[in-house]
Amino acid sequence: MSIAKTYIPKETEEKWYSYWLQHGFFKSVPDEREPYTIVIPPPNVTGVLHMGHMLNNTIQDVLVRRARMKGKNACWVPGTDHASIATEAKVVAMLKERGISKKDLTREEFLTYAWEWKEKYGGIILEQLKKLGASCDWDRTKFTMDENLSEAVIDTFIHLYKKGWIYRGIRMINWDPQGKTAVSDEEVIRKEVNQKLYYIKYHLVGTDVTKSTYHEGEPPVIIATTRPETIMADAAICINPNDERYKHLHGRTVNIPLINREIPVILDNYVTMDFGTGCLKVTPAHDLNDYELGQRHNLPVIDILNDDGTLNEKAQILVGEDRFAARKKIAVLLEEAGVLEKVEEYKSQVGFSERTNAVIEPKLSMQWFCKMGEMAKPALDYVLNGEIKLIPDKFINTYRHWMENVRDWNISRQLWWGQQIPAWYLPTGEFVIAKNAEEALKEAQLKNPEFTAADLTQDEDVVDTWFSSWLWPISVFDGFKDPNNADINYYYPTNDLVTAPEILFFWVARMIMAGHEFRGEAPFKNVYLTGIVRDKQGRKMSKSLGNSPDPLDLIETYGADGVRVGMLLCSPAGNDLMFDESYCKQGAGFANKIWNAFKLVKGWEVDETLPNPNAVAIEWFGNRFNQALTEIEANFAQYRLSEALMDTYKLVWDDFCAWYLEMIKPAYQHPIDKVTYAATIQFFENILKVLHPFMPFLTEELWHDELFGERTENDCCIVAQLPVIGEINSRLLADVEVIKDVITTIRNTRKTKQISDKEPLELFVRSNSGINYGSYQAIISRLGNISKFDTVNDKVEGAINFLASTDEFYVPFEEEIDPVAECARLAKEKDYLLGFLKAVNGKLNNERFMANAKPEVIAAEQKKRADAEAKLAIIEENLKALAC
RNA sequence: GGGAGCUUAGCUCAGCUGGUUCAGAGCAUCUGCCUUACAAGCAGAGGGUCACUGGUUCGAACCCAGUAGCUCCCACCA
């Protein structure tokens, strides 16, 4: 059977993914094994795969596949999030294209379109994940608006309401005029923006009417504002009561320019005297601080903005204009009216909607809130006492800070796509909270038996999407409707959660709260926080910057395995990663390397009669493999995935390919003995297992080759069990390091002396280290192209010599060795050793070192001294011989 | 404004409780090889004042203090 020269991922990926699916290897049902569970951070149902998902899901898949190969019952639950704002925006956009406006539709009609849209486009991202190799249990795919999940949302709402933790209130909320909904504080991103600070004159009322010009009368009050378009909503002018400059204003009133509405001057310590002019216009409807000021001073609230950010008739002027257009226009009007003192450039923080990037408008509104205080406490404890580990742990501080300063959660959203708030309003202005309309009516009739269904109106709003995703680890196992079912009892709490640090509070913290509140248990044990995927210049990858490669293109080019390796190569836990396509290239190159190693072994003919000349090499690699496995295991235990991958990479490339295979490879067209052959195949199979979590497709493809013997249908790499770490002979490993050093030095010598690799050399060793060179003769001869290798008791004349460990090696060399250069080389080495010895002796002769250092450290230093002295003796001897 | 973190080779990062003359890996670079597994390769080499300044210590990349630069999080000054 001929085999392709290079690995071609495309031909294997689809094949094996369907094979895995068909054979149910991703499926999990509770059994007697230990469970290992991950719930996917549900991507937006509207989403398409981006680099962040690639990283995230590669990590999850590596963890899940490893758990599976360690005999655990691994279950990775996939699903999507209904993402109210994002999805509704897309549906509205789609309708607009069809010439339909949302406001012409009833809620039911709109939702029909939305579901239609979801069925058509939702879940693309899940299909994309399959291309990456994600081994999710697809039969368990959930959607945050699935019936049971939605029901859980409603039930928990009722539960928390009954506990008094959900309440309704007027609050200044963050209004997104584009999404036309409230967003939570956490969804507001503050950015520094260049703005203008407008200085506007407000004329005092009640001064000498006859002296109507200000230069004769009292000067106007000048306020500084970044939002001149809101002056029509002003309710007062506020000054600091201690401000000497404005004592004369106490008790006065002023007129708002342009509309000449009279407003009072009020006094409040809130005003900073040295900012702006020390006079503040108070606009309770459009600024949180002003609102609070207004509350203190009983000021009216005049809301001049519509939901879409345009001015309403209360503004009296510029009605219908967008707030930003109005700002520009009013500046002109003020200028014309002669009341614009000056305009300054000004930098300040402005809130933007995370979802729509619109400038957030503070707005007073009736909203539903969820109290956080009581829930935050236990949720904080889980992390502080280590029941939940954050990886890396630097996030613990951030987490604590947030949890200690948590504010109530605005859970209502003025949208239709989502779970409608289970509140029904009565004609009396009261409301009832109930699971559905019938229940609501019953509740209402308790208040007054006269009420009929027609008297009830359900709240129009839906709950925040996070109010459903915080239940995710429980709701995917139907733990609300059926809190004692086999799945939830078996899989919950889950093991690892892999997500981005940006949503530590949005999601992770709230899941912990929900876990505690509804199950009395943390929802997971470890939270692995991935970094942000950035480009080489350190910019966050984003659609708008256009600096993000299409993940599917990458898979097309480098293969899923190559991309997976590429992602992990540059992703230290918790740190951002500077992604570059070259990492994927390296990943693909690695796949190819493995492919070619396989090709080599595959090509061997076995001669049953041959003896095994490779016992040492085989023993060495077996040990080296165990050593590497130990390191890999340790790195996984600490979630150092890139390190574990790098260990694997070096094990395969350096130890297996560059050393082991070169040691045992038979000469061209020569057969191999059966013992070496069998051992090598065994090694290869074990290597495939270790590689599998990182490179599932390639390893599965090779696994099924006849080289490894007959495989039954279910004998697949994906469900193979990882090799058990055997004993490690560290003496052997150390000796082989010396042998490798000898070989490298020979190669190096050839280079410097310009001896061709093809020219065989002789080698002699004068040994005192106790290394049994006899057993390594074959390896050294093979890899160093040595025709004769012997032990000697005396120096060899006319030879190049070098040291490895404390042993001296000689390579006879016909050409005259330059005594001057040789002396210089030896002298340099001697200097080094002397310096080294001095340092070591310095320690050993230091009483405090001897008193304080650990015994192992002292022993190591003593060994160093002995070795250095032995080497020095040899060098001295050589120097003497050369009569330097 | 408050808090957290980072700074080690050209790049991306290791360096676990201070203890090899401790400075390491991968990639990139340079040199020599088309040696029938792999040129997506092989063999070899070069490359760093561990941000800076002090301190603690027998010993500091590692601990402490300060300085500079970068990043992130939180925060209602018009």
PDB file of C-alpha atoms in Angstrom, chain A residues 172-306:
ATOM      1  CA  MET A 172     -31.622  55.469  36.397  1.00  0.00           C
ATOM      2  CA  ILE A 173     -30.657  52.803  33.956  1.00  0.00           C
ATOM      3  CA  ASN A 174     -28.316  52.552  31.034  1.00  0.00           C
ATOM      4  CA  TRP A 175     -30.443  52.996  27.979  1.00  0.00           C
ATOM      5  CA  ASP A 176     -29.235  51.793  24.632  1.00  0.00           C
ATOM      6  CA  PRO A 177     -31.141  53.971  22.153  1.00  0.00           C
ATOM      7  CA  GLN A 178     -30.119  51.777  19.269  1.00  0.00           C
ATOM      8  CA  GLY A 179     -31.041  48.461  20.826  1.00  0.00           C
ATOM      9  CA  LYS A 180     -33.891  50.301  22.538  1.00  0.00           C
ATOM     10  CA  THR A 181     -33.340  48.460  25.732  1.00  0.00           C
ATOM     11  CA  ALA A 182     -31.768  48.833  29.091  1.00  0.00           C
ATOM     12  CA  VAL A 183     -28.399  47.245  29.545  1.00  0.00           C
ATOM     13  CA  SER A 184     -26.704  46.398  32.777  1.00  0.00           C
ATOM     14  CA  ASP A 185     -23.789  48.348  34.148  1.00  0.00           C
ATOM     15  CA  GLU A 186     -21.518  45.518  33.149  1.00  0.00           C
ATOM     16  CA  GLU A 187     -22.566  45.842  29.559  1.00  0.00           C
ATOM     17  CA  VAL A 188     -21.537  49.453  29.398  1.00  0.00           C
ATOM     18  CA  ILE A 189     -18.043  50.048  28.191  1.00  0.00           C
ATOM     19  CA  ARG A 190     -16.533  53.339  29.126  1.00  0.00           C
ATOM     20  CA  LYS A 191     -14.206  54.949  26.703  1.00  0.00           C
ATOM     21  CA  GLU A 192     -12.395  58.208  26.804  1.00  0.00           C
ATOM     22  CA  VAL A 193     -13.780  60.497  24.169  1.00  0.00           C
ATOM     23  CA  ASN A 194     -12.862  63.949  22.979  1.00  0.00           C
ATOM     24  CA  GLN A 195     -15.780  66.135  23.736  1.00  0.00           C
ATOM     25  CA  LYS A 196     -16.607  69.760  23.993  1.00  0.00           C
ATOM     26  CA  LEU A 197     -17.400  71.592  27.146  1.00  0.00           C
ATOM     27  CA  TYR A 198     -19.946  74.297  26.478  1.00  0.00           C
ATOM     28  CA  TYR A 199     -20.109  77.323  28.742  1.00  0.00           C
ATOM     29  CA  ILE A 200     -23.658  78.649  28.725  1.00  0.00           C
ATOM     30  CA  LYS A 201     -25.097  81.770  30.277  1.00  0.00           C
ATOM     31  CA  TYR A 202     -28.271  81.482  32.310  1.00  0.00           C
ATOM     32  CA  HIS A 203     -29.890  84.796  33.077  1.00  0.00           C
ATOM     33  CA  LEU A 204     -31.037  85.568  36.548  1.00  0.00           C
ATOM     34  CA  VAL A 205     -34.721  86.226  37.015  1.00  0.00           C
ATOM     35  CA  GLY A 206     -36.092  89.058  39.076  1.00  0.00           C
ATOM     36  CA  THR A 207     -33.358  91.544  38.694  1.00  0.00           C
ATOM     37  CA  ASP A 208     -33.982  95.080  37.710  1.00  0.00           C
ATOM     38  CA  VAL A 209     -36.219  94.679  34.725  1.00  0.00           C
ATOM     39  CA  THR A 210     -35.389  98.070  33.402  1.00  0.00           C
ATOM     40  CA  LYS A 211     -31.760  97.192  33.246  1.00  0.00           C
ATOM     41  CA  SER A 212     -32.364  94.384  30.896  1.00  0.00           C
ATOM     42  CA  THR A 213     -28.888  94.281  29.516  1.00  0.00           C
ATOM     43  CA  TYR A 214     -26.524  92.274  31.496  1.00  0.00           C
ATOM     44  CA  HIS A 215     -23.522  94.421  31.343  1.00  0.00           C
ATOM     45  CA  GLU A 216     -25.495  96.908  33.302  1.00  0.00           C
ATOM     46  CA  GLY A 217     -27.256  94.503  35.558  1.00  0.00           C
ATOM     47  CA  GLU A 218     -26.177  91.338  37.233  1.00  0.00           C
ATOM     48  CA  PRO A 219     -23.959  89.067  35.245  1.00  0.00           C
ATOM     49  CA  PRO A 220     -25.483  85.805  34.094  1.00  0.00           C
ATOM     50  CA  VAL A 221     -24.711  82.498  35.747  1.00  0.00           C
ATOM     51  CA  ILE A 222     -22.404  80.476  33.596  1.00  0.00           C
ATOM     52  CA  ILE A 223     -22.541  76.736  33.651  1.00  0.00           C
ATOM     53  CA  ALA A 224     -20.294  74.252  31.906  1.00  0.00           C
ATOM     54  CA  THR A 225     -21.830  71.217  30.266  1.00  0.00           C
ATOM     55  CA  THR A 226     -20.954  68.572  27.737  1.00  0.00           C
ATOM     56  CA  ARG A 227     -24.597  68.118  26.920  1.00  0.00           C
ATOM     57  CA  PRO A 228     -26.100  71.452  25.877  1.00  0.00           C
ATOM     58  CA  GLU A 229     -28.999  69.654  24.205  1.00  0.00           C
ATOM     59  CA  THR A 230     -30.330  68.742  27.604  1.00  0.00           C
ATOM     60  CA  ILE A 231     -30.741  72.258  28.949  1.00  0.00           C
ATOM     61  CA  MET A 232     -34.438  72.029  28.173  1.00  0.00           C
ATOM     62  CA  ALA A 233     -34.618  69.282  30.739  1.00  0.00           C
ATOM     63  CA  ASP A 234     -32.923  71.326  33.413  1.00  0.00           C
ATOM     64  CA  ALA A 235     -34.655  71.458  36.726  1.00  0.00           C
ATOM     65  CA  ALA A 236     -32.232  73.660  38.618  1.00  0.00           C
ATOM     66  CA  ILE A 237     -28.838  75.221  38.772  1.00  0.00           C
ATOM     67  CA  CYS A 238     -26.738  73.920  41.592  1.00  0.00           C
ATOM     68  CA  ILE A 239     -23.890  75.575  43.427  1.00  0.00           C
ATOM     69  CA  ASN A 240     -21.834  74.681  46.404  1.00  0.00           C
ATOM     70  CA  PRO A 241     -23.238  76.458  49.484  1.00  0.00           C
ATOM     71  CA  ASN A 242     -19.731  77.387  50.514  1.00  0.00           C
ATOM     72  CA  ASP A 243     -18.854  79.025  47.261  1.00  0.00           C
ATOM     73  CA  GLU A 244     -18.148  82.646  48.092  1.00  0.00           C
ATOM     74  CA  ARG A 245     -18.398  83.676  44.473  1.00  0.00           C
ATOM     75  CA  TYR A 246     -22.038  82.738  44.284  1.00  0.00           C
ATOM     76  CA  LYS A 247     -23.440  83.834  47.627  1.00  0.00           C
ATOM     77  CA  HIS A 248     -25.590  86.339  45.792  1.00  0.00           C
ATOM     78  CA  LEU A 249     -27.341  83.545  43.955  1.00  0.00           C
ATOM     79  CA  HIS A 250     -28.808  81.907  47.020  1.00  0.00           C
ATOM     80  CA  GLY A 251     -32.551  81.801  46.741  1.00  0.00           C
ATOM     81  CA  ARG A 252     -32.632  83.132  43.205  1.00  0.00           C
ATOM     82  CA  THR A 253     -33.996  81.661  40.013  1.00  0.00           C
ATOM     83  CA  VAL A 254     -32.694  81.700  36.471  1.00  0.00           C
ATOM     84  CA  ASN A 255     -34.148  81.293  33.029  1.00  0.00           C
ATOM     85  CA  ILE A 256     -33.137  78.479  30.791  1.00  0.00           C
ATOM     86  CA  PRO A 257     -31.817  80.011  27.594  1.00  0.00           C
ATOM     87  CA  LEU A 258     -33.837  79.622  24.397  1.00  0.00           C
ATOM     88  CA  ILE A 259     -36.947  78.354  26.147  1.00  0.00           C
ATOM     89  CA  ASN A 260     -36.962  80.800  29.060  1.00  0.00           C
ATOM     90  CA  ARG A 261     -38.273  78.386  31.628  1.00  0.00           C
ATOM     91  CA  GLU A 262     -37.601  79.484  35.147  1.00  0.00           C
ATOM     92  CA  ILE A 263     -35.646  77.189  37.407  1.00  0.00           C
ATOM     93  CA  PRO A 264     -34.285  77.634  40.931  1.00  0.00           C
ATOM     94  CA  VAL A 265     -30.714  77.853  42.078  1.00  0.00           C
ATOM     95  CA  ILE A 266     -30.126  75.173  44.655  1.00  0.00           C
ATOM     96  CA  LEU A 267     -27.292  74.499  47.057  1.00  0.00           C
ATOM     97  CA  ASP A 268     -25.529  71.202  47.411  1.00  0.00           C
ATOM     98  CA  ASN A 269     -22.128  70.051  48.534  1.00  0.00           C
ATOM     99  CA  TYR A 270     -22.051  67.688  45.640  1.00  0.00           C
ATOM    100  CA  VAL A 271     -20.813  70.475  43.410  1.00  0.00           C
ATOM    101  CA  THR A 272     -17.073  70.812  43.146  1.00  0.00           C
ATOM    102  CA  MET A 273     -16.149  74.461  43.280  1.00  0.00           C
ATOM    103  CA  ASP A 274     -13.057  74.249  41.187  1.00  0.00           C
ATOM    104  CA  PHE A 275     -14.464  72.321  38.286  1.00  0.00           C
ATOM    105  CA  GLY A 276     -15.883  74.195  35.349  1.00  0.00           C
ATOM    106  CA  THR A 277     -17.462  77.328  36.653  1.00  0.00           C
ATOM    107  CA  GLY A 278     -18.617  75.844  39.919  1.00  0.00           C
ATOM    108  CA  CYS A 279     -22.180  76.013  38.659  1.00  0.00           C
ATOM    109  CA  LEU A 280     -23.893  72.873  37.612  1.00  0.00           C
ATOM    110  CA  LYS A 281     -27.026  72.492  35.606  1.00  0.00           C
ATOM    111  CA  VAL A 282     -29.215  69.810  37.095  1.00  0.00           C
ATOM    112  CA  THR A 283     -30.971  67.532  34.663  1.00  0.00           C
ATOM    113  CA  PRO A 284     -32.594  64.789  36.733  1.00  0.00           C
ATOM    114  CA  ALA A 285     -33.917  62.876  33.773  1.00  0.00           C
ATOM    115  CA  HIS A 286     -30.625  62.525  31.991  1.00  0.00           C
ATOM    116  CA  ASP A 287     -27.904  62.095  34.503  1.00  0.00           C
ATOM    117  CA  LEU A 288     -27.602  59.782  37.449  1.00  0.00           C
ATOM    118  CA  ASN A 289     -26.039  62.347  39.774  1.00  0.00           C
ATOM    119  CA  ASP A 290     -28.498  64.943  38.757  1.00  0.00           C
ATOM    120  CA  TYR A 291     -31.270  62.509  39.441  1.00  0.00           C
ATOM    121  CA  GLU A 292     -30.012  61.981  42.940  1.00  0.00           C
ATOM    122  CA  LEU A 293     -29.647  65.708  43.399  1.00  0.00           C
ATOM    123  CA  GLY A 294     -33.169  66.081  42.162  1.00  0.00           C
ATOM    124  CA  GLN A 295     -34.389  63.536  44.673  1.00  0.00           C
ATOM    125  CA  ARG A 296     -32.755  65.462  47.484  1.00  0.00           C
ATOM    126  CA  HIS A 297     -34.161  68.758  46.374  1.00  0.00           C
ATOM    127  CA  ASN A 298     -37.570  67.623  45.145  1.00  0.00           C
ATOM    128  CA  LEU A 299     -36.961  68.689  41.613  1.00  0.00           C
ATOM    129  CA  PRO A 300     -39.237  67.682  38.768  1.00  0.00           C
ATOM    130  CA  VAL A 301     -38.025  65.131  36.264  1.00  0.00           C
ATOM    131  CA  ILE A 302     -38.327  66.342  32.727  1.00  0.00           C
ATOM    132  CA  ASP A 303     -37.473  63.679  30.218  1.00  0.00           C
ATOM    133  CA  ILE A 304     -36.946  65.268  26.834  1.00  0.00           C
ATOM    134  CA  LEU A 305     -35.719  62.177  25.009  1.00  0.00           C
ATOM    135  CA  ASN A 306     -37.561  59.478  23.130  1.00  0.00           C
TER     136      ASN A 306
END
